[in-house]
Coordinates of C-alpha atoms in Angstrom, one line a residue:
Chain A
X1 CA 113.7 131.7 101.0
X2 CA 114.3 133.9 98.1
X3 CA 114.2 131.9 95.0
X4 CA 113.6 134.2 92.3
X5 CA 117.7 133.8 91.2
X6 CA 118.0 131.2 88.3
X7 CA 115.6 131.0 85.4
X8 CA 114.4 128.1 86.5
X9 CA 113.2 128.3 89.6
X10 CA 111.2 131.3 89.3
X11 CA 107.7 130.8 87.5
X12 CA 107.8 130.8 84.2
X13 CA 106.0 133.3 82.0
X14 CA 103.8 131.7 79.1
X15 CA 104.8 133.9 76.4
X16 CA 103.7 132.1 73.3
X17 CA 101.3 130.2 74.8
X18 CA 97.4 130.7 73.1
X19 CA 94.9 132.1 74.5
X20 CA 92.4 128.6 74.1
X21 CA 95.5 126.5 75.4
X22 CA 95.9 128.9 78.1
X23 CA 92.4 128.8 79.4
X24 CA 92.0 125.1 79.1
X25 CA 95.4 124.7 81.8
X26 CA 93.7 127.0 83.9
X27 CA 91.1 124.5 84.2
X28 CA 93.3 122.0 84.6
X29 CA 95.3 123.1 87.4
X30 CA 92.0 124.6 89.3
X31 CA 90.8 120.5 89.0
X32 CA 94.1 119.7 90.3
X33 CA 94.0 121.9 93.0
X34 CA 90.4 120.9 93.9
X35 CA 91.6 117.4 93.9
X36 CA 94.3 118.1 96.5
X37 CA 96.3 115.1 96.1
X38 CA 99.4 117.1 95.4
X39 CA 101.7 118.3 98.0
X40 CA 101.8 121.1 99.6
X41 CA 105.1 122.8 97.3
X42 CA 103.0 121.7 94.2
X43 CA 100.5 123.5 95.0
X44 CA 101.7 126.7 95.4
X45 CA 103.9 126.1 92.1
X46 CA 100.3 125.5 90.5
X47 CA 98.3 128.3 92.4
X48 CA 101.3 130.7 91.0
X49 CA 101.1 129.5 87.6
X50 CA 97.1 129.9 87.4
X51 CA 97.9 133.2 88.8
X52 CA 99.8 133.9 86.1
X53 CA 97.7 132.6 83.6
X54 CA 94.8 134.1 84.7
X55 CA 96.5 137.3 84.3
X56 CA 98.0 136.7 80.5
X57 CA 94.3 135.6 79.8
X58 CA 92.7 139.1 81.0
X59 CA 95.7 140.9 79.1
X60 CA 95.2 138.9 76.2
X61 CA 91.3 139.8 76.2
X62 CA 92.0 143.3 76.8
X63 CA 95.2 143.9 74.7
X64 CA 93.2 144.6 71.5
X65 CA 91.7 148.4 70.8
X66 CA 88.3 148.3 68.9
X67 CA 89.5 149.4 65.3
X68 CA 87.6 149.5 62.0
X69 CA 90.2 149.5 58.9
X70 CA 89.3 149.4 55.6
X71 CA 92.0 148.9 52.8
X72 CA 92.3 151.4 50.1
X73 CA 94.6 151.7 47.5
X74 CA 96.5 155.2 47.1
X75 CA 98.7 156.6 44.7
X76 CA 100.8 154.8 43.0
X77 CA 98.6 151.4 43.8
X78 CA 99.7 150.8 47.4
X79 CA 97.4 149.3 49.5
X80 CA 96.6 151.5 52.8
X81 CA 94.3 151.3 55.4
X82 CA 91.8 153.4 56.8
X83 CA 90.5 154.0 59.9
X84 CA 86.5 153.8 59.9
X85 CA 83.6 154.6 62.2
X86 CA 80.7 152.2 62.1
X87 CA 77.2 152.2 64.2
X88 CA 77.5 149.8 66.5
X89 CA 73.9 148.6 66.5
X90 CA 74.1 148.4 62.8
X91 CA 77.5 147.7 61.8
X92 CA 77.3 150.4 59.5
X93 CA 80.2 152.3 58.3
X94 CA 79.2 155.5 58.9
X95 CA 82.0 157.7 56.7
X96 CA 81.3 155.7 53.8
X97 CA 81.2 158.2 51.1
X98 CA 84.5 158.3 49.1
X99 CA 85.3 154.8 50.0
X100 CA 86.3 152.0 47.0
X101 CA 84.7 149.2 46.7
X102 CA 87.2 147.4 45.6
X103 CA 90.9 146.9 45.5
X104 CA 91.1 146.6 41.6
Chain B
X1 CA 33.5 147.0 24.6
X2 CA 36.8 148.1 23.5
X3 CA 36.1 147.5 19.9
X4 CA 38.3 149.5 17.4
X5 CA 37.9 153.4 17.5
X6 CA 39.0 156.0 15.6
X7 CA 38.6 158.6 18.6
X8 CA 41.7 158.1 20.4
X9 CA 40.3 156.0 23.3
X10 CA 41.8 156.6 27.1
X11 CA 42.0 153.5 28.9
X12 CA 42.3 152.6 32.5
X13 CA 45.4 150.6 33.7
X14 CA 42.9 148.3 34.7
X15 CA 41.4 148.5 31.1
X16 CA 44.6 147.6 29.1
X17 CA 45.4 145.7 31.6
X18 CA 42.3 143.2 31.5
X19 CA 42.8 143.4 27.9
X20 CA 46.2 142.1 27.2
X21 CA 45.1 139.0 30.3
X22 CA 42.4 138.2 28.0
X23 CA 44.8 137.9 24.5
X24 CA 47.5 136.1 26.5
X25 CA 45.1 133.6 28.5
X26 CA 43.0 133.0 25.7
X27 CA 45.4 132.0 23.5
X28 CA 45.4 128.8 22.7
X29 CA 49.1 128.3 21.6
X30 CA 49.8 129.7 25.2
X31 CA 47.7 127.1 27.0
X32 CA 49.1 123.6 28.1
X33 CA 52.6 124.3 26.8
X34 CA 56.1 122.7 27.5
X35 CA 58.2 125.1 28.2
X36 CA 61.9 124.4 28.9
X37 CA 64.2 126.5 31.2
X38 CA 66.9 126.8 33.9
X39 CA 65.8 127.6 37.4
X40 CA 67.0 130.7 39.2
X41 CA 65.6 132.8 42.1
X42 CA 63.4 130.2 43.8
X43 CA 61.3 131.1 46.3
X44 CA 59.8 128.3 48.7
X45 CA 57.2 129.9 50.1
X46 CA 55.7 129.1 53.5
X47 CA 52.5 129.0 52.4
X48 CA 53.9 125.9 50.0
X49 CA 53.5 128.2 46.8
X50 CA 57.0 128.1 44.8
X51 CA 58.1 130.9 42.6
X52 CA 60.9 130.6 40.6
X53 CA 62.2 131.8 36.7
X54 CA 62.8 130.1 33.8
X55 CA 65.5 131.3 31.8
X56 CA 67.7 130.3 28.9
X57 CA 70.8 132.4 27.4
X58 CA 68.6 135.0 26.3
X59 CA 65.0 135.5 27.8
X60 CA 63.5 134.9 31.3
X61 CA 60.1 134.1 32.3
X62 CA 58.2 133.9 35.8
X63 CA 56.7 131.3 36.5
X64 CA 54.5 130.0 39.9
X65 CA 54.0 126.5 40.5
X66 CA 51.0 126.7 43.5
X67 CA 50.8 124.4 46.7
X68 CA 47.9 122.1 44.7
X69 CA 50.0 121.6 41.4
X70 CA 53.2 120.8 43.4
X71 CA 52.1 118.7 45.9
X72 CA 53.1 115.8 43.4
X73 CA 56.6 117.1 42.8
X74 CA 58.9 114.1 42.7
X75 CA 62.2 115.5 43.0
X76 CA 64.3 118.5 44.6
X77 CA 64.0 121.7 43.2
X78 CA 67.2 123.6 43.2
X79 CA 68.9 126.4 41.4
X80 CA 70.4 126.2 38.2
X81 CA 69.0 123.1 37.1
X82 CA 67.0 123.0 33.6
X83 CA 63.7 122.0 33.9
X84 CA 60.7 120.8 31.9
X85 CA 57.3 122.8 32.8
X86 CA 53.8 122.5 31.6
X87 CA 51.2 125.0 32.0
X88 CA 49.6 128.2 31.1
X89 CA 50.8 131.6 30.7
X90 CA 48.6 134.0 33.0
X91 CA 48.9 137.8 33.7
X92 CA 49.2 138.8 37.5
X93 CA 47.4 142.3 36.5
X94 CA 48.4 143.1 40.5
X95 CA 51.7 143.5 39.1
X96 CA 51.1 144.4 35.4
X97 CA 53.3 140.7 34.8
X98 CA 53.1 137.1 33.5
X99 CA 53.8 134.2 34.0
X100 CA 53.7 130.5 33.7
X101 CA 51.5 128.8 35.8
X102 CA 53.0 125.7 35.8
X103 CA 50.5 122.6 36.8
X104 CA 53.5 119.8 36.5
X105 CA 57.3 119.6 36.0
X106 CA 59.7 117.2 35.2
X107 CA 63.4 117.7 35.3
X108 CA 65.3 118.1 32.7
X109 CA 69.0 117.1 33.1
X110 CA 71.5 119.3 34.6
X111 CA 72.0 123.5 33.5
X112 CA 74.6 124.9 32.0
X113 CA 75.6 126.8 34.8
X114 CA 75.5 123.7 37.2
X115 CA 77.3 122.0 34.9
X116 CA 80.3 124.2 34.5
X117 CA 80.3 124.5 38.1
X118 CA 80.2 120.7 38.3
X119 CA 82.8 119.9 36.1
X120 CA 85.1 122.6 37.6
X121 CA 84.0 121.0 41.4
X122 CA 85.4 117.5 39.8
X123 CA 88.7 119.1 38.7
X124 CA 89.3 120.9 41.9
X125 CA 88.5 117.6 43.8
X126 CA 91.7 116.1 42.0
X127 CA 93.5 119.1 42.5
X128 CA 93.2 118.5 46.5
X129 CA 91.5 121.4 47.0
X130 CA 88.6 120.5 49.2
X131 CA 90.8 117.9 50.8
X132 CA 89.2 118.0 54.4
X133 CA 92.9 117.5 55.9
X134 CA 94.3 120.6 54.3
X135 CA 91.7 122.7 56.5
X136 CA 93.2 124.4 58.9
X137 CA 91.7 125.6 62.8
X138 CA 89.7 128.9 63.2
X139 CA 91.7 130.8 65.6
X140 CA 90.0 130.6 68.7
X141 CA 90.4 134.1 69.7
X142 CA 91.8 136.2 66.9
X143 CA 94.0 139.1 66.9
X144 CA 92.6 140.8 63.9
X145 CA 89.7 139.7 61.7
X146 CA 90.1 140.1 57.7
X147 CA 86.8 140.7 56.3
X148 CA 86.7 140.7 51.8
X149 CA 83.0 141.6 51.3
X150 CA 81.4 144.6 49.8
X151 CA 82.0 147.2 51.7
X152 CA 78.4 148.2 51.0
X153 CA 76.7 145.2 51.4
X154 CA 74.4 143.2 53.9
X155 CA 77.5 141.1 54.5
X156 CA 79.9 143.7 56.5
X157 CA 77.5 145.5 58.2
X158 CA 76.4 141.8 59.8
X159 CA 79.9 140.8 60.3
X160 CA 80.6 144.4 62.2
X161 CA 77.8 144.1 64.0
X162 CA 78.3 140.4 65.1
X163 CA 81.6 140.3 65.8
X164 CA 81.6 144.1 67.9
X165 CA 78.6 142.4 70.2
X166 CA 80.9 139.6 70.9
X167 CA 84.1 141.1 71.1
X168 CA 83.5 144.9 71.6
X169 CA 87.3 145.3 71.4
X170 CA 88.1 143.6 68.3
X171 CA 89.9 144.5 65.4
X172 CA 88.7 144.3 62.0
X173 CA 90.2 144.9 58.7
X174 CA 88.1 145.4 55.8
X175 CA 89.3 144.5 52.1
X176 CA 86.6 145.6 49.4
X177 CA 85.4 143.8 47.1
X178 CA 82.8 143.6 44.1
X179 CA 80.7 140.7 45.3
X180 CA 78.8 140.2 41.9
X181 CA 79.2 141.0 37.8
X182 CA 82.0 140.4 35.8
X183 CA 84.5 142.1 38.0
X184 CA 83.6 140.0 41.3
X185 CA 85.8 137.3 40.7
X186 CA 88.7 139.2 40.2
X187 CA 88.0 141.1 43.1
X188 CA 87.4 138.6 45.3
X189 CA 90.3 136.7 44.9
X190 CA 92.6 140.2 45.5
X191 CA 90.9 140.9 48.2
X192 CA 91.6 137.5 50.1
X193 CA 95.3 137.8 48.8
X194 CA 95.7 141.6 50.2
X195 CA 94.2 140.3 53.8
X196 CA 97.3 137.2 53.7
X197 CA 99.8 139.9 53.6
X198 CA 101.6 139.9 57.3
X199 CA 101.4 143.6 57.8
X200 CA 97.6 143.7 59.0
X201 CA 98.3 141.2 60.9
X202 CA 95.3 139.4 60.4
X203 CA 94.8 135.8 61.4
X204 CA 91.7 134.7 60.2
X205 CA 89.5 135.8 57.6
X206 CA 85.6 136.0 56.6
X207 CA 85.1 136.3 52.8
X208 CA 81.3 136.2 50.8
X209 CA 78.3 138.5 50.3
X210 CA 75.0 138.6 51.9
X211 CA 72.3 136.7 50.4
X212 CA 71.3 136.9 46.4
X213 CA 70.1 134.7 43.3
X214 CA 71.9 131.7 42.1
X215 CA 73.4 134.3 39.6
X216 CA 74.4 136.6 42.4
X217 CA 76.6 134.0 44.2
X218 CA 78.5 132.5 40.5
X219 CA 80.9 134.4 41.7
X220 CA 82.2 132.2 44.4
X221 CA 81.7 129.7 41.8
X222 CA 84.6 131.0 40.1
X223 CA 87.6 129.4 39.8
X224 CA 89.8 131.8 40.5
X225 CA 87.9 132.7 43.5
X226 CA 87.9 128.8 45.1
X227 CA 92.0 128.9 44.3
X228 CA 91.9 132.5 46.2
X229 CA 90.1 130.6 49.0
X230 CA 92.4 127.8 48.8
X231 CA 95.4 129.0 48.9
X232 CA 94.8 131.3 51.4
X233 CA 97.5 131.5 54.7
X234 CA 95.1 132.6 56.9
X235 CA 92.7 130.4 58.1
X236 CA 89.5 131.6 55.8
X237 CA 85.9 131.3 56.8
X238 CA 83.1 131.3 53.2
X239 CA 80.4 133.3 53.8
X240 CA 78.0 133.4 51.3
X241 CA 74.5 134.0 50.5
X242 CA 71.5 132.3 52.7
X243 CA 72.2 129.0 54.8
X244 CA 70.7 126.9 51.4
X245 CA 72.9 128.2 48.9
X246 CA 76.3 126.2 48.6
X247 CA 78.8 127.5 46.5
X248 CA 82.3 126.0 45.7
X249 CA 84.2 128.5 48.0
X250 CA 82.8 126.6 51.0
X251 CA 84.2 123.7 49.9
X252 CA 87.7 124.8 50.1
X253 CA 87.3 127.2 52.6
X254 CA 89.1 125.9 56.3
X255 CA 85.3 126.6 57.5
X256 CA 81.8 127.3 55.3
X257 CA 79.6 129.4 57.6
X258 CA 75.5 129.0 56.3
X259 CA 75.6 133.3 56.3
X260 CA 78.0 135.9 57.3
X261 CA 76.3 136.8 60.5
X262 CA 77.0 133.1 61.6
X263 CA 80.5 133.2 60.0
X264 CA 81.7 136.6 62.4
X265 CA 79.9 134.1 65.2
X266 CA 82.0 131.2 64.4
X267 CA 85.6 133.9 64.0
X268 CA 84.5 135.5 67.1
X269 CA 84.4 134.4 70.5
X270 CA 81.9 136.1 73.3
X271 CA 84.5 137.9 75.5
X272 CA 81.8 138.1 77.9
X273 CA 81.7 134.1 78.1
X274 CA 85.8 134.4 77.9
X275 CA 85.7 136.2 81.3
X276 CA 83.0 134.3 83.0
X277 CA 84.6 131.5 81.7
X278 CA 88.4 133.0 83.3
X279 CA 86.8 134.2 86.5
X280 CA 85.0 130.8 87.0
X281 CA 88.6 129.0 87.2
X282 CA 90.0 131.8 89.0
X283 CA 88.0 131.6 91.6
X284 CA 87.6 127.6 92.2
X285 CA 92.0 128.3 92.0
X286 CA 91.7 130.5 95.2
X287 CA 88.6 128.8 96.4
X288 CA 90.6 125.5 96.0
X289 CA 93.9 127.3 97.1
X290 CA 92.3 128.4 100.2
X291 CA 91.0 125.4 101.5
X292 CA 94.0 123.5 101.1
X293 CA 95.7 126.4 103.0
X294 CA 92.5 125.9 105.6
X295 CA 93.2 122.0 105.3
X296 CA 96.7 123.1 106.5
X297 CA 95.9 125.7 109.3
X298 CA 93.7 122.8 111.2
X299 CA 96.5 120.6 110.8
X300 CA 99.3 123.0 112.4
X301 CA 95.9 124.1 115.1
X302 CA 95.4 120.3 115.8
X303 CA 99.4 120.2 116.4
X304 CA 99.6 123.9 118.4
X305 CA 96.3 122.6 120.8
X306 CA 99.0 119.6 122.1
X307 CA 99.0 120.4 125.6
X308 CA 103.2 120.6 124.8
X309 CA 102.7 123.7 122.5
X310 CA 99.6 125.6 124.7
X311 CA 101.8 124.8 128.0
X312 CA 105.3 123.3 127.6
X313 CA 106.1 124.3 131.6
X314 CA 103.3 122.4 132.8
X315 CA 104.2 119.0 131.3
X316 CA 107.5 119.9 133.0
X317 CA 106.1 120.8 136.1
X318 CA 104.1 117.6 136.3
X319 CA 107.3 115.1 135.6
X320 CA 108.8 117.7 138.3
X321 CA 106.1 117.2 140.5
X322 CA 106.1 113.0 140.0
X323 CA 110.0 112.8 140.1
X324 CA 109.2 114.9 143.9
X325 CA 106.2 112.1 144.7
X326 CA 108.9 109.0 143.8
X327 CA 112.0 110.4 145.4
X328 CA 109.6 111.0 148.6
X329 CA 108.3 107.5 148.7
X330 CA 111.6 106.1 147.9
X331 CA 113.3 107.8 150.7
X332 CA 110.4 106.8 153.0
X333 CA 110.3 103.5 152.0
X334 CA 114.1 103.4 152.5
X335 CA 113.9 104.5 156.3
X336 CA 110.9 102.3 157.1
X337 CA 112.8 99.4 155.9
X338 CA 116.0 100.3 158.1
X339 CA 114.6 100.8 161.2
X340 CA 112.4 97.4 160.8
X341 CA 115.5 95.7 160.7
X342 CA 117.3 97.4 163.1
X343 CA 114.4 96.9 165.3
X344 CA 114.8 93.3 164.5
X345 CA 118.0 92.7 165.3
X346 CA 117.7 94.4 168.5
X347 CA 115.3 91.7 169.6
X348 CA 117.5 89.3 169.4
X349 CA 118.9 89.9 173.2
X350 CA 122.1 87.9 173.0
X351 CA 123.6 86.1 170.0
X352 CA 125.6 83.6 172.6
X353 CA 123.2 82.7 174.9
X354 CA 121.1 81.8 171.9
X355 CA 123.9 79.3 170.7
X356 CA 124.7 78.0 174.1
X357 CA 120.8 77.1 174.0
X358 CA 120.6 76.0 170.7
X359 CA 124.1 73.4 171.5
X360 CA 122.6 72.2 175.1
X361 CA 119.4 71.1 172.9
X362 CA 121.5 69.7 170.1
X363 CA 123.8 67.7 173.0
X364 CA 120.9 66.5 175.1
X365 CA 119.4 64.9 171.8
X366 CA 122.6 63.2 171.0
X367 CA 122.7 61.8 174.6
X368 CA 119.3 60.5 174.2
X369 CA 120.4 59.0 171.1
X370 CA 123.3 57.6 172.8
X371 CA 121.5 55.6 175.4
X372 CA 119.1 54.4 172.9
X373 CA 121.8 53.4 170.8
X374 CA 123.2 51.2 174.4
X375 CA 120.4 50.0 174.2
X376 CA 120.2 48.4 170.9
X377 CA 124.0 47.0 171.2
X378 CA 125.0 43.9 171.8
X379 CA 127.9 45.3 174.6
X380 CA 124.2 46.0 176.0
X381 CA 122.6 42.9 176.1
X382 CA 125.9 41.3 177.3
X383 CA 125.6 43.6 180.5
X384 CA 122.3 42.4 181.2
X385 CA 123.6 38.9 181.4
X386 CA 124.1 37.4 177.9
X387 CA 127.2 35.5 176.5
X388 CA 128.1 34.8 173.0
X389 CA 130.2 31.9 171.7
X390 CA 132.9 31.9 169.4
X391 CA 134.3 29.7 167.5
X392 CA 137.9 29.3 166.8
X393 CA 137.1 31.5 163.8
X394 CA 136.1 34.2 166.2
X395 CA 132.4 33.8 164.4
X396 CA 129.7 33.6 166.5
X397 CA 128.6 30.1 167.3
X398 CA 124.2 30.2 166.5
X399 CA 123.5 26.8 166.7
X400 CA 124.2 23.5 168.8
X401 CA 125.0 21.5 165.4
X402 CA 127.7 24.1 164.5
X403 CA 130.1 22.2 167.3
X404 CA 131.4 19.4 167.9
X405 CA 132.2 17.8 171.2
X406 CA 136.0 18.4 172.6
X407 CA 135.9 21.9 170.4
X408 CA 137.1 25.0 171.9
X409 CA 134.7 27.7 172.0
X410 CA 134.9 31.6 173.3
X411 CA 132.3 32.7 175.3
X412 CA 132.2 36.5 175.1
X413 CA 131.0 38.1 178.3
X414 CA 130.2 41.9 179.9
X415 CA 133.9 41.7 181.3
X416 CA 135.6 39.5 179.7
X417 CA 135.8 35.9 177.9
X418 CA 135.5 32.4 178.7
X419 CA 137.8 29.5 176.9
X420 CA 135.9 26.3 177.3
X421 CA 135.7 23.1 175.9
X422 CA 132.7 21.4 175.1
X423 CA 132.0 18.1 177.2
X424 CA 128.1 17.1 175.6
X425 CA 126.0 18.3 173.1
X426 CA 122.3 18.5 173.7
X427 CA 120.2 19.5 171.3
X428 CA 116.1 20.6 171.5
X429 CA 114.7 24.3 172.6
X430 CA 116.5 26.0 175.8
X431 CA 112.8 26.9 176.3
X432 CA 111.7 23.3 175.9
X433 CA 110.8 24.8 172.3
X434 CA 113.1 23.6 169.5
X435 CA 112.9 25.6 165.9
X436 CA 114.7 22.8 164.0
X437 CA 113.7 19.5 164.7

């Protein structure tokens, strides 16, 4: 019964699997599944795997924090970023006032 | 009216204005002239009315070509290229301007400007870099957007603003840049460069500037600025100007978006769509999951409603009950079948007397036979009188011809034998019939 021992007969995690790649075998296995002409053991292997999926894909959407930075160069010429604000509805940044306009 | 004075005359706008329409209309040198110049800022009008400028190194001129002059135009009208115009020169005194209202035009070779951007395109083409196989894939969902625009401009605020409706979550790093005059190039190009470094983490970038004049975008004409494009890791995204102007950067860009609002449309996927999209294959996974797990559960029901699985004891009962039924009619079949036979043999009342019967029948018979036998022999017929002959043979004598006279015959009798001799012969039927005569 209890099979999670061994690397390889656990699921496996899709670690550097993309996101697009991702999403297009989650597709695949839910045709597969619809088609039913897999047995019973490959099916749950599949059902687990597009669990799995699934779940990366929601992380993966998630994962990233809205964040406006602009680059500005400080002393000495390094390059830094800068957090910004911007209106939404505009895409404005809104604390624009001592920014560059260049990195020159 | 407005003859010379030597009172200091005040004049209406519209005065002085009506005034200088009248010396430049009416003069003749400024009527039906050729007038050669390079086309920048055109303006195709809905109505059909085209405004553009002429210009040269130095000087620039507006000039209106209307929907009636036009309507004969023979070739494309584009920026940059030098052109040949005739017409008029005629004040707009809405606007205190002039102009040159141009009644034909005929082209006149390629610009300056075009040129140099031509021959650079032609080296660049050697070069390999617009090489359609050395484009690279957009990211389809990326982890950080570069942006090199103005950080002023139309541009940014339109990328922001696009890219935050799709993705509300995404991240964006902005490099500034100036996106026209001398220092644009230079700009540019750093900008792209400072985005490729791995630290921001960026994986795809959108570089350009809103919309302008032919002059605005030379920039991304610029050599320097196409190479920055080019040689950019990142997969890079041009994004310059209005969906008509084309400058070089698209060309070597992995991807040329028409503007920069369809450029942050093109980097940026809807993550709305994304999780309809996620949750649409989730659920025909456990939609599908669950009916094969349904398909399964009729199967083990269709098994479980055997009458073996709802009531194992009463298929046991039943063979229980039919093993009962069989030994029952064995057992009576067996005692039926006894006391028939017993019952038969005590009918028969005595074995003995039946074989005494059955040998007095048998003996009787063969007595009969016997006497019919008697009957048939010839000891029989002897008894009732006979005699047979023999002859000295002992064969039996049939005929008269068989003997001769003075032979010794035996005469066989019931008792006993006569030895005679025979004295005559006659011949002829004992029954005065005679077979062989």
């Amino acid at each position: 019964m209890e099979k999670k021992k061994g690397g390889k007969g656990g699921p496996e995690k899709p670690v550097k699997i993309g996101f697009e790649k991702a999403l297009k075998e989650l597709e695949e296995i839910a045709t597969r599944l619809e088609e039913g002409d897999i047995s019973l053991d490959e099916s749950i292997r599949q059902f687990e795997k597009g669990v799995q999926l699934a779940r990366f894909c929601r992380e993966r959407l998630d994962e990233a924090e809205r964040k406006i930075e602009i680059l500005q160069k400080g002393e000495g010429g390094r390059v830094k970023r800068k957090k910004v604000d911007v209106e939404e509805d505009t895409g404005e940044i809104t604390n624009e006032d001592d920014l560059q306009g260049s990195l020159l | 009216m407005n003859d010379n004075s030597e009172q200091q005359k005040v004049l209406t706008v519209s005065e002085i204005t009506k005034s200088i329409k009248r010396t430049l209309e009416g003069r003749a040198d400024f009527n039906a002239i050729w007038v050669k110049g390079e086309i920048f800022n055109l303006t195709l009008h809905s109505s059909g009315h085209i405004y553009f400028s002429l210009r040269d190194d130095d000087a620039v001129i507006a000039a209106v070509f209307f929907r009636s002059a036009n309507r004969n135009l023979d070739f494309k009208l584009k920026e940059g290229i030098s052109v040949l115009v005739l017409g008029n020169i005629t004040v707009y005194e809405k606007r205190g301007s002039y102009q040159i209202n141009v009644s034909m035009m005929k082209p006149e070779g390629v610009g300056d400007l075009q040129k140099r951007i031509e021959l650079l395109k032609l080296k660049l083409v050697k070069e390999g870099l617009f090489d359609p196989a050395k484009k690279r894939p957009i990211p389809f969902l990326p982890r950080r957007l570069g942006v090199a625009t103005s950080p002023t401009g139309a541009a940014v605020r339109d990328i922001i603003k696009v890219a935050l409706r799709r993705y509300p979550n995404m991240e964006i790093v902005i490099a500034p840049a100036i996106v026209q005059g001398a220092d644009a190039p230079v700009s540019i190009a750093r900008a792209i460069e400072e985005l490729n470094r791995p630290e921001y983490g960026v994986d795809c970038i959108i570089a350009g500037r809103g919309g302008g004049s032919f002059e605005d975008l030379m920039p991304f004409n610029e050599e320097i600025v196409v190479r920055a494009f080019f040689d950019s890791r990142v997969p890079i995204i041009s994004a310059v100007g209005h969906q008509i102007d084309h400058p070089l950067c698209d060309d070597a860009a992995d991807l040329a978006a028409p503007t920069p609002s369809a450029a942050a449309e093109l980097a940026v996927p809807e993550k709305k769509e994304l999780k309809e999209e996620l949750e649409y294959y989730r659920l025909r996974i456990n939609t599908a999951m669950a009916s094969i797990m349904e398909r399964l559960d009729t199967r083990i029901a269709n098994v479980t409603r055997l009458r073996i699985f709802r009531d194992p004891y009463e298929i046991v009962n039943r063979a229980e009950q039919l093993l009962a039924d069989m030994s029952a009619r064995i057992l009576m079949c067996l005692r039926e079948k006894v006391a028939e036979n017993r019952r038969r043999l005590l009918i028969i009342p005595d074995i003995r007397l039946l074989i005494k019967n059955r040998l007095d029948n048998k003996l009787h018979s063969f007595v009969m036979a016997l006497k019919a036998l008697e009957q048939l022999s010839p000891l029989g017929v002897l008894q009732r009188g006979y005699a047979v002959p023999l002859d000295e043979t002992g064969a039996v004598v049939r005929s008269v011809r068989d003997v001769d006279v003075g032979e010794f015959l035996k005469v066989l009798m019931q008792d006993g034998s006569l030895e005679c001799s025979v004295d005559r012969i006659k011949p002829g039927g004992y029954h005065g019939k005679e077979k062989r005569g």
